[in-house]
Short mmCIF file of C-alpha atoms in Angstrom, two decimals:
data_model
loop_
_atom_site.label_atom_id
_atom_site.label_comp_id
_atom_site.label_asym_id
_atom_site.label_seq_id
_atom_site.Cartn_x
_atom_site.Cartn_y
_atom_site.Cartn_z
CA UNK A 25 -83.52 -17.80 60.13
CA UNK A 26 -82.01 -14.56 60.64
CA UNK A 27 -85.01 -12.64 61.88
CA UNK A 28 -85.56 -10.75 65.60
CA UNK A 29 -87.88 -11.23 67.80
CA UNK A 30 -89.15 -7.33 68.47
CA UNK A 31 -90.02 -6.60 71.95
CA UNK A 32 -91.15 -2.53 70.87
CA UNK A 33 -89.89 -0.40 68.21
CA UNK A 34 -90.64 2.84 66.91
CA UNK A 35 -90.21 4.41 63.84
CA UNK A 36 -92.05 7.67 62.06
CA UNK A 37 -95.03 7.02 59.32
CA UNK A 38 -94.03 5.56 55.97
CA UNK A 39 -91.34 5.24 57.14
CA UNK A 40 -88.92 1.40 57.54
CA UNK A 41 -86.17 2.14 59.77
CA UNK A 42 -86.75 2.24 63.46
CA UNK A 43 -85.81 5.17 65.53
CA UNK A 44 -85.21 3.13 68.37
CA UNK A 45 -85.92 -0.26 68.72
CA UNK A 46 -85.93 -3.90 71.59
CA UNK A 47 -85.64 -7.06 70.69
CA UNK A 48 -84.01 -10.80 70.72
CA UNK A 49 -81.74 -11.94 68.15
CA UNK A 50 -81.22 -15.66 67.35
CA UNK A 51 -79.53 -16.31 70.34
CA UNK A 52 -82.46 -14.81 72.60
CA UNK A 53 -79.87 -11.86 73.28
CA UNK A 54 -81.41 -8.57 74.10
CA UNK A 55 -80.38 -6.22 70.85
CA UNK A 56 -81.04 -2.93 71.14
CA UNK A 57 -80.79 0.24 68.31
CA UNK A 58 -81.45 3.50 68.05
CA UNK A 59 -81.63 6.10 64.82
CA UNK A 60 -80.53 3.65 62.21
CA UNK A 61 -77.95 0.49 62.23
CA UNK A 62 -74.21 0.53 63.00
CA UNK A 63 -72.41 3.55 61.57
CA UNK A 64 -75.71 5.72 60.48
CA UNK A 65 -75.96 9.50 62.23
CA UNK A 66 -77.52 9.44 65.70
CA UNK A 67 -76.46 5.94 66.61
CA UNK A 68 -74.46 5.05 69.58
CA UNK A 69 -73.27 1.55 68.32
CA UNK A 70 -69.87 2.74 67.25
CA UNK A 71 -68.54 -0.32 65.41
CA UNK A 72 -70.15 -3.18 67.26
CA UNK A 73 -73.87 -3.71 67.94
CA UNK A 74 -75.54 -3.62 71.24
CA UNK A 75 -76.38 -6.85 72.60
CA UNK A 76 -76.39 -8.44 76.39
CA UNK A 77 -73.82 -10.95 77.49
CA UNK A 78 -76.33 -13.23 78.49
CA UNK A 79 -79.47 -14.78 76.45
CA UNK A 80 -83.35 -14.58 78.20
CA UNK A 81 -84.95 -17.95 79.02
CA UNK A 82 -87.89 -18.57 76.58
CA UNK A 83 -91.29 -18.26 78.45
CA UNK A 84 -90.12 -16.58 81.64
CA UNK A 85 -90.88 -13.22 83.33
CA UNK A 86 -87.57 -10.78 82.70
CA UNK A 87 -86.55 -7.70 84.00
CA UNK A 88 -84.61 -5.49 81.04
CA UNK A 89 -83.17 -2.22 81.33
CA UNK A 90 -81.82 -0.24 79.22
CA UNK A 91 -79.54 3.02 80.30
#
């Protein structure tokens, strides 16, 4: 499966794609997006997508933070 696990996103009303977004890929890495996916206007991934180094246990307390 190639769906996320969404941790919080937000997006305007009616409409699909998040303005900024939290979540766990596949991998249980912490992915994070904001206005749009690679390449759209307002995003800061510039060619490569935003994900830690390091994947989050399953079914443990963890601290994230995002600057």
């Amino acid at each position: 499966s190639t769906s996320n696990q969404y941790v919080f996103a937000h997006s305007y009303s009616g409409s699909g794609q998040q303005q900024y977004c939290l979540q766990l890929d596949n991998n249980q890495k912490v992915y994070f997006t904001t206005a749009g996916s690679i390449g759209s206007p307002g995003s800061f991934e510039n060619g490569s997508v935003n994900a830690s180094n390091s994947s989050i246990p399953l079914n443990t307390w963890t601290h994230i933070d995002v600057t």
